[in-house]
PDB file of C-alpha atoms in Angstrom:
ATOM      1  CA  MET A1087     -12.613  -7.345   4.821  1.00 72.00           C
ATOM      2  CA  THR A1088      -9.611  -8.729   2.999  1.00 77.00           C
ATOM      3  CA  THR A1089      -6.739 -10.279   4.929  1.00 73.00           C
ATOM      4  CA  ARG A1090      -3.072  -9.937   4.150  1.00 70.00           C
ATOM      5  CA  ALA A1091      -2.890 -13.646   3.308  1.00 66.00           C
ATOM      6  CA  ASP A1092      -5.508 -13.267   0.543  1.00 67.00           C
ATOM      7  CA  ARG A1093      -3.208 -11.592  -1.965  1.00 61.00           C
ATOM      8  CA  SER A1094      -2.252 -13.450  -5.103  1.00 44.00           C
ATOM      9  CA  ARG A1095       1.176 -15.037  -5.064  1.00 40.00           C
ATOM     10  CA  GLY A1096       1.045 -16.522  -8.601  1.00 36.00           C
ATOM     11  CA  MET A1097       4.102 -16.142 -10.766  1.00 34.00           C
ATOM     12  CA  PRO A1098       4.326 -16.874 -14.499  1.00 36.00           C
ATOM     13  CA  ARG A1099       5.836 -20.236 -15.356  1.00 34.00           C
ATOM     14  CA  ARG A1100       9.266 -20.293 -16.937  1.00 36.00           C
ATOM     15  CA  THR A1101       9.281 -21.722 -20.443  1.00 37.00           C
ATOM     16  CA  THR A1102      12.226 -23.511 -22.048  1.00 37.00           C
ATOM     17  CA  VAL A1103      13.208 -22.881 -25.644  1.00 37.00           C
ATOM     18  CA  GLU A1104      14.904 -25.797 -27.424  1.00 42.00           C
ATOM     19  CA  THR A1105      17.389 -24.945 -30.148  1.00 41.00           C
ATOM     20  CA  ALA A1106      18.652 -27.142 -32.940  1.00 42.00           C
ATOM     21  CA  PRO A1107      22.260 -28.374 -32.847  1.00 45.00           C
ATOM     22  CA  ARG A1108      24.744 -25.813 -34.129  1.00 47.00           C
ATOM     23  CA  THR A1109      25.654 -26.401 -37.734  1.00 46.00           C
ATOM     24  CA  ASN A1110      27.381 -23.171 -38.620  1.00 50.00           C
ATOM     25  CA  ARG A1111      28.310 -19.774 -37.217  1.00 47.00           C
ATOM     26  CA  THR A1112      25.248 -17.879 -38.479  1.00 44.00           C
ATOM     27  CA  PRO A1113      22.598 -19.803 -36.489  1.00 46.00           C
ATOM     28  CA  LEU A1114      24.797 -19.501 -33.409  1.00 40.00           C
ATOM     29  CA  LEU A1115      24.859 -15.731 -33.783  1.00 37.00           C
ATOM     30  CA  LEU A1116      21.096 -15.676 -34.224  1.00 39.00           C
ATOM     31  CA  VAL A1117      20.558 -17.748 -31.082  1.00 41.00           C
ATOM     32  CA  GLY A1118      22.949 -15.526 -29.133  1.00 45.00           C
ATOM     33  CA  GLY A1119      21.152 -12.436 -30.342  1.00 45.00           C
ATOM     34  CA  GLY A1120      17.815 -13.954 -29.379  1.00 46.00           C
ATOM     35  CA  ILE A1121      19.044 -14.696 -25.861  1.00 46.00           C
ATOM     36  CA  LEU A1122      20.364 -11.158 -25.520  1.00 42.00           C
ATOM     37  CA  LEU A1123      16.974  -9.809 -26.661  1.00 44.00           C
ATOM     38  CA  LEU A1124      15.184 -11.965 -24.069  1.00 42.00           C
ATOM     39  CA  VAL A1125      17.486 -10.654 -21.354  1.00 38.00           C
ATOM     40  CA  VAL A1126      16.758  -7.049 -22.353  1.00 38.00           C
ATOM     41  CA  VAL A1127      13.012  -7.673 -22.464  1.00 39.00           C
ATOM     42  CA  ALA A1128      13.115  -9.329 -19.037  1.00 43.00           C
ATOM     43  CA  ALA A1129      15.061  -6.400 -17.600  1.00 40.00           C
ATOM     44  CA  VAL A1130      12.563  -3.898 -18.980  1.00 38.00           C
ATOM     45  CA  ALA A1131       9.649  -5.937 -17.636  1.00 43.00           C
ATOM     46  CA  ALA A1132      11.253  -6.090 -14.195  1.00 42.00           C
ATOM     47  CA  LEU A1133      11.775  -2.348 -14.257  1.00 41.00           C
ATOM     48  CA  LEU A1134       8.151  -1.724 -15.168  1.00 43.00           C
ATOM     49  CA  LEU A1135       6.886  -4.079 -12.460  1.00 44.00           C
ATOM     50  CA  SER A1136       9.003  -2.320  -9.862  1.00 42.00           C
ATOM     51  CA  GLY A1137       7.285   0.976 -10.554  1.00 42.00           C
ATOM     52  CA  GLY A1138       8.444   2.320 -13.908  1.00 43.00           C
ATOM     53  CA  GLY A1139      11.459   4.212 -15.062  1.00 45.00           C
ATOM     54  CA  GLY A1140      11.081   7.246 -12.778  1.00 54.00           C
ATOM     55  CA  GLY A1141      11.935   7.704  -9.117  1.00 85.00           C
ATOM     56  CA  LEU A1142       8.815   5.956  -7.792  1.00 94.00           C
ATOM     57  CA  ARG A1143       9.158   2.279  -6.858  1.00 95.00           C
ATOM     58  CA  GLU A1144       6.170   0.202  -5.769  1.00 98.00           C
ATOM     59  CA  PRO A1145       6.950  -1.363  -3.362  1.00 98.00           C
ATOM     60  CA  ALA A1146       9.624   1.026  -2.126  1.00 97.00           C
ATOM     61  CA  THR A1147      13.120  -0.361  -2.546  1.00 95.00           C
ATOM     62  CA  THR A1148      14.367   1.458   0.552  1.00 96.00           C
ATOM     63  CA  PRO A1149      12.989  -0.079   3.758  1.00 97.00           C
ATOM     64  CA  ILE A1150      10.547   2.039   5.732  1.00 98.00           C
ATOM     65  CA  ALA A1151      12.360   3.444   8.781  1.00 98.00           C
ATOM     66  CA  ILE A1152      10.511   2.836  12.046  1.00 98.00           C
ATOM     67  CA  SER A1153      11.211   4.677  15.286  1.00 98.00           C
ATOM     68  CA  GLY A1154       9.268   4.204  18.494  1.00 97.00           C
ATOM     69  CA  ASN A1155       7.394   1.094  19.566  1.00 98.00           C
ATOM     70  CA  PRO A1156       5.321  -0.744  16.943  1.00 98.00           C
ATOM     71  CA  LEU A1157       1.653  -1.102  17.803  1.00 98.00           C
ATOM     72  CA  PRO A1158       0.453  -4.530  18.942  1.00 98.00           C
ATOM     73  CA  ALA A1159      -1.378  -6.667  16.400  1.00 98.00           C
ATOM     74  CA  TYR A1160      -4.988  -5.618  16.014  1.00 98.00           C
ATOM     75  CA  ASP A1161      -7.684  -8.216  16.701  1.00 96.00           C
ATOM     76  CA  PRO A1162     -11.244  -6.962  16.151  1.00 94.00           C
ATOM     77  CA  ASN A1163     -12.562  -9.696  18.424  1.00 95.00           C
ATOM     78  CA  THR A1164     -10.738  -8.512  21.541  1.00 96.00           C
ATOM     79  CA  SER A1165     -10.108  -5.243  23.369  1.00 97.00           C
ATOM     80  CA  ASP A1166      -7.529  -3.204  21.466  1.00 98.00           C
ATOM     81  CA  THR A1167      -4.419  -2.911  23.633  1.00 97.00           C
ATOM     82  CA  ALA A1168      -3.050  -0.168  21.350  1.00 98.00           C
ATOM     83  CA  LEU A1169      -5.603   2.369  22.572  1.00 98.00           C
ATOM     84  CA  GLY A1170      -3.812   5.236  24.276  1.00 98.00           C
ATOM     85  CA  GLN A1171      -0.416   4.249  22.864  1.00 98.00           C
ATOM     86  CA  PRO A1172       1.551   6.664  20.663  1.00 98.00           C
ATOM     87  CA  ILE A1173       1.955   5.540  17.083  1.00 98.00           C
ATOM     88  CA  PRO A1174       5.481   4.851  15.880  1.00 98.00           C
ATOM     89  CA  THR A1175       7.121   7.186  13.383  1.00 98.00           C
ATOM     90  CA  LEU A1176       7.231   5.854   9.828  1.00 98.00           C
ATOM     91  CA  THR A1177       9.686   7.451   7.416  1.00 98.00           C
ATOM     92  CA  GLY A1178       9.598   6.640   3.712  1.00 98.00           C
ATOM     93  CA  THR A1179       8.547   8.146   0.389  1.00 98.00           C
ATOM     94  CA  ASP A1180       5.256   9.289  -1.106  1.00 98.00           C
ATOM     95  CA  LEU A1181       3.744   8.735  -4.555  1.00 97.00           C
ATOM     96  CA  SER A1182       6.000  11.477  -5.945  1.00 96.00           C
ATOM     97  CA  ALA A1183       9.083   9.663  -4.620  1.00 95.00           C
ATOM     98  CA  GLN A1184       9.552  12.486  -2.130  1.00 97.00           C
ATOM     99  CA  PRO A1185      10.359  11.962   1.575  1.00 97.00           C
ATOM    100  CA  MET A1186       7.300  11.458   3.765  1.00 98.00           C
ATOM    101  CA  THR A1187       6.823  10.880   7.484  1.00 98.00           C
ATOM    102  CA  ILE A1188       3.834   9.645   9.464  1.00 98.00           C
ATOM    103  CA  GLY A1189       4.348  10.195  13.173  1.00 98.00           C
ATOM    104  CA  PRO A1190       2.737  11.050  16.510  1.00 98.00           C
ATOM    105  CA  ASP A1191       3.636  14.735  16.235  1.00 97.00           C
ATOM    106  CA  GLN A1192       1.287  15.067  13.248  1.00 96.00           C
ATOM    107  CA  GLY A1193      -1.957  14.265  15.069  1.00 90.00           C
ATOM    108  CA  PRO A1194      -4.851  14.387  15.044  1.00 98.00           C
ATOM    109  CA  MET A1195      -5.151  12.273  11.928  1.00 98.00           C
ATOM    110  CA  ALA A1196      -6.672   9.239  10.276  1.00 98.00           C
ATOM    111  CA  ILE A1197      -4.259   6.747   8.737  1.00 98.00           C
ATOM    112  CA  VAL A1198      -5.961   4.826   5.929  1.00 98.00           C
ATOM    113  CA  VAL A1199      -4.210   1.524   5.124  1.00 98.00           C
ATOM    114  CA  LEU A1200      -4.881   0.196   1.616  1.00 98.00           C
ATOM    115  CA  ALA A1201      -3.838  -2.778  -0.521  1.00 98.00           C
ATOM    116  CA  HIS A1202      -4.279  -2.390  -4.287  1.00 98.00           C
ATOM    117  CA  TRP A1203      -5.425  -6.012  -4.802  1.00 98.00           C
ATOM    118  CA  CYS A1204      -8.032  -5.862  -1.994  1.00 98.00           C
ATOM    119  CA  HIS A1205     -11.550  -5.813  -3.478  1.00 97.00           C
ATOM    120  CA  VAL A1206     -12.948  -4.219  -0.310  1.00 98.00           C
ATOM    121  CA  CYS A1207     -10.394  -1.401  -0.618  1.00 98.00           C
ATOM    122  CA  GLN A1208     -11.374  -0.952  -4.261  1.00 98.00           C
ATOM    123  CA  ALA A1209     -14.984  -0.457  -3.139  1.00 98.00           C
ATOM    124  CA  GLU A1210     -14.094   1.686  -0.119  1.00 98.00           C
ATOM    125  CA  VAL A1211     -11.926   4.314  -1.781  1.00 98.00           C
ATOM    126  CA  PRO A1212     -14.591   5.669  -4.201  1.00 98.00           C
ATOM    127  CA  GLN A1213     -17.057   5.967  -1.309  1.00 98.00           C
ATOM    128  CA  LEU A1214     -14.572   7.960   0.752  1.00 98.00           C
ATOM    129  CA  VAL A1215     -13.711  10.131  -2.262  1.00 98.00           C
ATOM    130  CA  ASP A1216     -17.415  10.897  -2.763  1.00 98.00           C
ATOM    131  CA  TRP A1217     -17.855  11.721   0.918  1.00 98.00           C
ATOM    132  CA  LEU A1218     -14.816  13.995   0.964  1.00 97.00           C
ATOM    133  CA  SER A1219     -16.060  15.829  -2.123  1.00 97.00           C
ATOM    134  CA  THR A1220     -19.203  16.951  -0.302  1.00 97.00           C
ATOM    135  CA  ASN A1221     -18.052  17.107   3.324  1.00 97.00           C
ATOM    136  CA  GLN A1222     -15.370  19.125   5.024  1.00 95.00           C
ATOM    137  CA  VAL A1223     -12.655  17.452   7.060  1.00 97.00           C
ATOM    138  CA  PRO A1224     -12.670  18.951  10.576  1.00 97.00           C
ATOM    139  CA  GLU A1225     -10.172  21.762  10.992  1.00 97.00           C
ATOM    140  CA  GLY A1226      -6.829  20.541  12.270  1.00 97.00           C
ATOM    141  CA  VAL A1227      -7.431  16.896  11.257  1.00 98.00           C
ATOM    142  CA  LYS A1228      -5.266  15.193   8.613  1.00 98.00           C
ATOM    143  CA  ILE A1229      -5.913  12.159   6.445  1.00 98.00           C
ATOM    144  CA  VAL A1230      -2.863  10.191   5.324  1.00 98.00           C
ATOM    145  CA  THR A1231      -2.509   6.859   3.568  1.00 98.00           C
ATOM    146  CA  LEU A1232      -0.219   3.852   3.635  1.00 98.00           C
ATOM    147  CA  THR A1233      -0.337   1.755   0.462  1.00 98.00           C
ATOM    148  CA  THR A1234       1.013  -1.608   1.474  1.00 98.00           C
ATOM    149  CA  SER A1235       1.319  -5.336   0.815  1.00 98.00           C
ATOM    150  CA  ILE A1236       2.264  -4.315  -2.727  1.00 98.00           C
ATOM    151  CA  THR A1237       2.398  -7.250  -5.163  1.00 97.00           C
ATOM    152  CA  PRO A1238       3.393  -6.498  -8.784  1.00 97.00           C
ATOM    153  CA  THR A1239       1.868  -9.783 -10.028  1.00 97.00           C
ATOM    154  CA  ALA A1240      -1.501  -9.123  -8.356  1.00 97.00           C
ATOM    155  CA  GLN A1241      -4.476  -7.329  -9.851  1.00 95.00           C
ATOM    156  CA  ASN A1242      -4.844  -3.554  -9.919  1.00 97.00           C
ATOM    157  CA  TYR A1243      -1.096  -2.893  -9.821  1.00 98.00           C
ATOM    158  CA  PRO A1244       0.415  -0.336  -9.436  1.00 98.00           C
ATOM    159  CA  PRO A1245      -1.378   1.298  -6.497  1.00 98.00           C
ATOM    160  CA  SER A1246      -0.357   4.801  -7.603  1.00 98.00           C
ATOM    161  CA  THR A1247      -2.309   4.419 -10.859  1.00 98.00           C
ATOM    162  CA  TRP A1248      -5.327   3.029  -9.038  1.00 98.00           C
ATOM    163  CA  LEU A1249      -5.434   5.849  -6.473  1.00 98.00           C
ATOM    164  CA  ASP A1250      -4.952   8.496  -9.143  1.00 98.00           C
ATOM    165  CA  ARG A1251      -7.774   6.991 -11.195  1.00 98.00           C
ATOM    166  CA  GLU A1252     -10.102   7.097  -8.188  1.00 98.00           C
ATOM    167  CA  GLY A1253      -9.208  10.697  -7.341  1.00 98.00           C
ATOM    168  CA  TRP A1254      -7.640   9.863  -3.969  1.00 98.00           C
ATOM    169  CA  THR A1255      -5.548  12.907  -3.062  1.00 97.00           C
ATOM    170  CA  ALA A1256      -4.536  12.264   0.561  1.00 98.00           C
ATOM    171  CA  PRO A1257      -0.749  12.150   1.136  1.00 98.00           C
ATOM    172  CA  THR A1258       0.249   8.526   0.576  1.00 98.00           C
ATOM    173  CA  MET A1259       3.316   6.632   1.781  1.00 98.00           C
ATOM    174  CA  VAL A1260       4.535   3.658  -0.264  1.00 98.00           C
ATOM    175  CA  ASP A1261       5.379   0.660   1.909  1.00 98.00           C
ATOM    176  CA  ASP A1262       8.426  -1.490   1.220  1.00 98.00           C
ATOM    177  CA  GLY A1263       8.559  -5.085   0.030  1.00 97.00           C
ATOM    178  CA  ASN A1264       8.469  -6.440   3.577  1.00 98.00           C
ATOM    179  CA  SER A1265       5.485  -4.256   4.551  1.00 98.00           C
ATOM    180  CA  ARG A1266       7.364  -2.808   7.503  1.00 98.00           C
ATOM    181  CA  GLY A1267       4.998   0.135   7.759  1.00 98.00           C
ATOM    182  CA  LEU A1268       2.003  -2.181   7.902  1.00 98.00           C
ATOM    183  CA  ASP A1269       3.554  -4.300  10.635  1.00 98.00           C
ATOM    184  CA  ALA A1270       4.439  -1.199  12.670  1.00 98.00           C
ATOM    185  CA  LEU A1271       0.760  -0.225  12.718  1.00 98.00           C
ATOM    186  CA  GLY A1272      -0.293  -3.739  13.750  1.00 98.00           C
ATOM    187  CA  ILE A1273      -2.756  -4.132  10.893  1.00 97.00           C
ATOM    188  CA  SER A1274      -3.279  -7.414   9.002  1.00 93.00           C
ATOM    189  CA  ALA A1275      -6.595  -6.884   7.164  1.00 96.00           C
ATOM    190  CA  PHE A1276      -7.750  -4.301   4.653  1.00 98.00           C
ATOM    191  CA  PRO A1277      -8.798  -1.630   4.490  1.00 98.00           C
ATOM    192  CA  GLY A1278      -7.408  -0.570   7.848  1.00 98.00           C
ATOM    193  CA  PHE A1279      -7.963   2.657   9.754  1.00 98.00           C
ATOM    194  CA  VAL A1280      -5.925   4.089  12.623  1.00 98.00           C
ATOM    195  CA  PHE A1281      -7.419   7.184  14.263  1.00 98.00           C
ATOM    196  CA  VAL A1282      -4.929   9.267  16.217  1.00 98.00           C
ATOM    197  CA  ASP A1283      -5.567  12.145  18.638  1.00 98.00           C
ATOM    198  CA  ALA A1284      -3.710  15.447  18.980  1.00 97.00           C
ATOM    199  CA  ASP A1285      -1.139  13.784  21.259  1.00 97.00           C
ATOM    200  CA  GLY A1286      -0.330  11.158  18.651  1.00 98.00           C
ATOM    201  CA  ARG A1287      -2.071   8.367  20.571  1.00 98.00           C
ATOM    202  CA  VAL A1288      -4.364   5.728  19.141  1.00 98.00           C
ATOM    203  CA  VAL A1289      -8.043   6.477  19.693  1.00 98.00           C
ATOM    204  CA  GLN A1290      -9.437   3.656  17.566  1.00 98.00           C
ATOM    205  CA  ARG A1291      -8.388   1.046  15.020  1.00 98.00           C
ATOM    206  CA  VAL A1292     -10.788  -0.539  12.544  1.00 98.00           C
ATOM    207  CA  THR A1293     -10.401  -3.025   9.690  1.00 98.00           C
ATOM    208  CA  GLY A1294     -12.816  -3.935   6.932  1.00 97.00           C
ATOM    209  CA  GLN A1295     -15.480  -1.961   5.157  1.00 96.00           C
ATOM    210  CA  LEU A1296     -16.275   1.308   6.912  1.00 97.00           C
ATOM    211  CA  PRO A1297     -19.272   3.434   5.902  1.00 98.00           C
ATOM    212  CA  ALA A1298     -18.198   6.891   4.777  1.00 98.00           C
ATOM    213  CA  GLU A1299     -20.561   8.499   7.291  1.00 97.00           C
ATOM    214  CA  THR A1300     -18.901   6.538  10.115  1.00 98.00           C
ATOM    215  CA  PHE A1301     -15.498   7.627   8.827  1.00 98.00           C
ATOM    216  CA  GLY A1302     -16.686  11.230   9.043  1.00 98.00           C
ATOM    217  CA  GLN A1303     -17.953  10.734  12.599  1.00 98.00           C
ATOM    218  CA  MET A1304     -14.582   9.360  13.651  1.00 98.00           C
ATOM    219  CA  LEU A1305     -12.838  12.369  12.124  1.00 98.00           C
ATOM    220  CA  GLN A1306     -15.097  14.590  14.220  1.00 98.00           C
ATOM    221  CA  ALA A1307     -14.261  12.552  17.319  1.00 97.00           C
ATOM    222  CA  ILE A1308     -10.515  13.225  17.014  1.00 98.00           C
ATOM    223  CA  ALA A1309     -10.850  16.907  16.080  1.00 97.00           C
ATOM    224  CA  PRO A1310      -8.963  19.221  18.453  1.00 93.00           C
TER     225      PRO A1310
END
């Protein structure tokens, strides 16, 4: 299990370029041109880190909209007080930059919460992909994803590329820079799983590595 606090927060150090005293107009123009080039390069790099030149931004630049009551924080060492509570409605965008909603009226479903830099998530996703390739999801049950705690300077960024590489095809919402979707689900460790019944109420929450067979059993448990 990887906790939210485990993500890398390192940022590249800023370097200072010393220039010789100005002696004539030509060196000044060269220095000015060099500064302009650095500004352009920095702008392009920032654009790439924010998710590329298309409509997709990772993390999402528009805050996730939350309606309904957020779930209480999940603690695996105590009884889960969220059991029986309806999940809040999360409204944001998916990996195609299209509107996406995760809400209680969409149950039964499993919400899979993933962080791209989480090594446990990186091991979990291929196992779930393999299981889903040979097993059928119970009729009426959905699997959706929240990619969250997105850190452009951390490993395995961007999450969209990682999930595409692994063959993960479940509808995926992109969390914002403040991880509002994550907080609304009350999850603080990864991977996280929220299993929801047909009435949109929490049946079970789990964090950490989950065997694919157990995941399948939980899908059966929430089937209508």
